[in-house]
Amino acid sequence: MNQARPATRTVVVYLCTTVHTDPQSLLRVCNAYADRRSWRVVDSLHDATGQSDPTKARERPALARAIESLTTTDASVLLTVSPEMISTLATEYAQITGRVARAGGFIHTMGWQETQPDNRRSA
């Protein structure tokens, strides 16, 4: 049974990029996005697997750990940049959304516009 969630959102940041992409700038943007909303980040996880199957833990180990964090911490939000970081396929995205919901959370996508310095809004 899930425990009651705190009033302030608690977040697990998840990114999926290719092996040729440095995730650090995206992680900083996600952390700043959460900070502007007074959300507390408990973990930041990254897969460098590109468009691999998100429903298979061996292909996306960080995603599996992120979902697990929703059950082992007070986190209720899986924060990512865009739905494509979960999957470009609707069926896979729906499967992951279901797993996240069963873990007591939801997926929040901030949108690529937030990664552009001119588009970052203040809290």
Tab-separated table of C-alpha atoms in Angstrom:
chain	number	residue	atom	x	y	z
A	1	MET	CA	0.000	0.000	0.000
A	2	ASN	CA	1.339	3.429	-0.894
A	3	GLN	CA	1.993	5.927	1.845
A	4	ALA	CA	0.491	9.424	1.803
A	5	ARG	CA	2.352	11.849	-0.463
A	6	PRO	CA	3.786	15.068	0.960
A	7	ALA	CA	2.294	18.452	0.015
A	8	THR	CA	5.439	19.448	-1.895
A	9	ARG	CA	6.069	17.331	-4.983
A	10	THR	CA	9.062	15.055	-4.864
A	11	VAL	CA	10.635	14.181	-8.185
A	12	VAL	CA	12.796	11.583	-9.873
A	13	VAL	CA	14.417	13.051	-13.005
A	14	TYR	CA	14.812	10.626	-15.917
A	15	LEU	CA	16.562	11.208	-19.234
A	16	CYS	CA	17.202	8.938	-22.189
A	17	THR	CA	19.703	10.098	-24.793
A	18	THR	CA	22.101	8.574	-27.278
A	19	VAL	CA	25.621	7.598	-26.269
A	20	HIS	CA	26.883	10.709	-28.078
A	21	THR	CA	24.864	13.165	-25.972
A	22	ASP	CA	26.143	14.609	-22.711
A	23	PRO	CA	23.127	14.616	-20.385
A	24	GLN	CA	24.570	17.102	-17.869
A	25	SER	CA	23.029	20.246	-19.378
A	26	LEU	CA	19.611	18.556	-19.597
A	27	LEU	CA	19.923	17.362	-16.001
A	28	ARG	CA	20.700	20.928	-14.896
A	29	VAL	CA	17.647	22.229	-16.786
A	30	CYS	CA	15.407	19.565	-15.225
A	31	ASN	CA	16.716	20.375	-11.751
A	32	ALA	CA	16.147	24.109	-12.326
A	33	TYR	CA	12.631	23.388	-13.639
A	34	ALA	CA	11.835	21.404	-10.493
A	35	ASP	CA	13.386	24.088	-8.291
A	36	ARG	CA	11.207	26.819	-9.849
A	37	ARG	CA	8.174	24.791	-8.825
A	38	SER	CA	9.553	24.088	-5.344
A	39	TRP	CA	9.742	20.401	-6.219
A	40	ARG	CA	12.405	18.364	-4.451
A	41	VAL	CA	14.558	16.091	-6.634
A	42	VAL	CA	15.458	12.832	-4.901
A	43	ASP	CA	17.277	11.197	-7.811
A	44	SER	CA	18.434	11.885	-11.364
A	45	LEU	CA	18.845	8.914	-13.670
A	46	HIS	CA	20.004	8.590	-17.260
A	47	ASP	CA	20.022	5.901	-19.929
A	48	ALA	CA	22.310	6.421	-22.931
A	49	THR	CA	20.463	3.853	-25.004
A	50	GLY	CA	18.599	5.953	-27.549
A	51	GLN	CA	15.360	4.484	-28.839
A	52	SER	CA	15.569	1.164	-27.001
A	53	ASP	CA	12.561	-0.693	-25.618
A	54	PRO	CA	11.544	1.017	-22.345
A	55	THR	CA	9.458	-1.964	-21.267
A	56	LYS	CA	12.586	-4.125	-20.897
A	57	ALA	CA	14.594	-3.302	-17.771
A	58	ARG	CA	17.823	-4.670	-19.265
A	59	GLU	CA	17.549	-2.160	-22.129
A	60	ARG	CA	16.621	0.796	-19.880
A	61	PRO	CA	18.064	0.064	-16.429
A	62	ALA	CA	17.868	3.702	-15.274
A	63	LEU	CA	14.174	3.884	-16.198
A	64	ALA	CA	13.535	0.724	-14.203
A	65	ARG	CA	15.365	2.279	-11.218
A	66	ALA	CA	13.408	5.545	-11.641
A	67	ILE	CA	10.104	3.692	-11.487
A	68	GLU	CA	11.339	1.701	-8.486
A	69	SER	CA	12.214	4.996	-6.763
A	70	LEU	CA	8.528	5.921	-6.884
A	71	THR	CA	7.842	3.025	-4.530
A	72	THR	CA	10.921	3.305	-2.310
A	73	THR	CA	10.973	7.090	-1.774
A	74	ASP	CA	8.309	9.749	-1.295
A	75	ALA	CA	8.637	10.715	-4.984
A	76	SER	CA	5.423	10.931	-6.962
A	77	VAL	CA	6.700	12.550	-10.177
A	78	LEU	CA	8.828	11.069	-12.923
A	79	LEU	CA	10.126	14.260	-14.550
A	80	THR	CA	11.521	14.118	-18.070
A	81	VAL	CA	12.032	16.520	-20.943
A	82	SER	CA	9.629	14.981	-23.449
A	83	PRO	CA	7.478	11.906	-23.999
A	84	GLU	CA	10.045	10.699	-26.551
A	85	MET	CA	12.520	10.166	-23.718
A	86	ILE	CA	10.166	7.421	-22.557
A	87	SER	CA	9.143	6.143	-25.998
A	88	THR	CA	8.101	7.301	-29.448
A	89	LEU	CA	5.605	4.429	-29.602
A	90	ALA	CA	2.212	5.007	-28.008
A	91	THR	CA	1.867	1.410	-26.800
A	92	GLU	CA	5.244	1.464	-25.016
A	93	TYR	CA	4.527	4.894	-23.534
A	94	ALA	CA	1.172	3.632	-22.247
A	95	GLN	CA	2.835	0.587	-20.660
A	96	ILE	CA	5.359	2.781	-18.846
A	97	THR	CA	2.638	5.237	-17.796
A	98	GLY	CA	0.765	2.283	-16.277
A	99	ARG	CA	3.851	1.059	-14.409
A	100	VAL	CA	4.481	4.567	-13.079
A	101	ALA	CA	0.847	4.880	-11.957
A	102	ARG	CA	0.972	1.474	-10.216
A	103	ALA	CA	4.089	2.716	-8.411
A	104	GLY	CA	2.036	5.664	-7.136
A	105	GLY	CA	3.288	8.367	-9.488
A	106	PHE	CA	2.809	10.114	-12.780
A	107	ILE	CA	4.999	11.280	-15.655
A	108	HIS	CA	5.512	15.021	-16.072
A	109	THR	CA	7.133	16.221	-19.290
A	110	MET	CA	8.468	19.766	-19.143
A	111	GLY	CA	8.885	20.191	-22.917
A	112	TRP	CA	11.893	20.970	-25.067
A	113	GLN	CA	11.097	24.700	-24.950
A	114	GLU	CA	12.300	24.673	-21.325
A	115	THR	CA	15.774	23.681	-22.504
A	116	GLN	CA	16.159	26.965	-24.396
A	117	PRO	CA	17.563	29.769	-22.179
A	118	ASP	CA	15.221	32.428	-23.602
A	119	ASN	CA	12.164	30.325	-22.816
A	120	ARG	CA	12.835	29.450	-19.175
A	121	ARG	CA	10.223	31.084	-17.015
A	122	SER	CA	10.601	32.248	-13.458
A	123	ALA	CA	8.593	30.614	-10.704
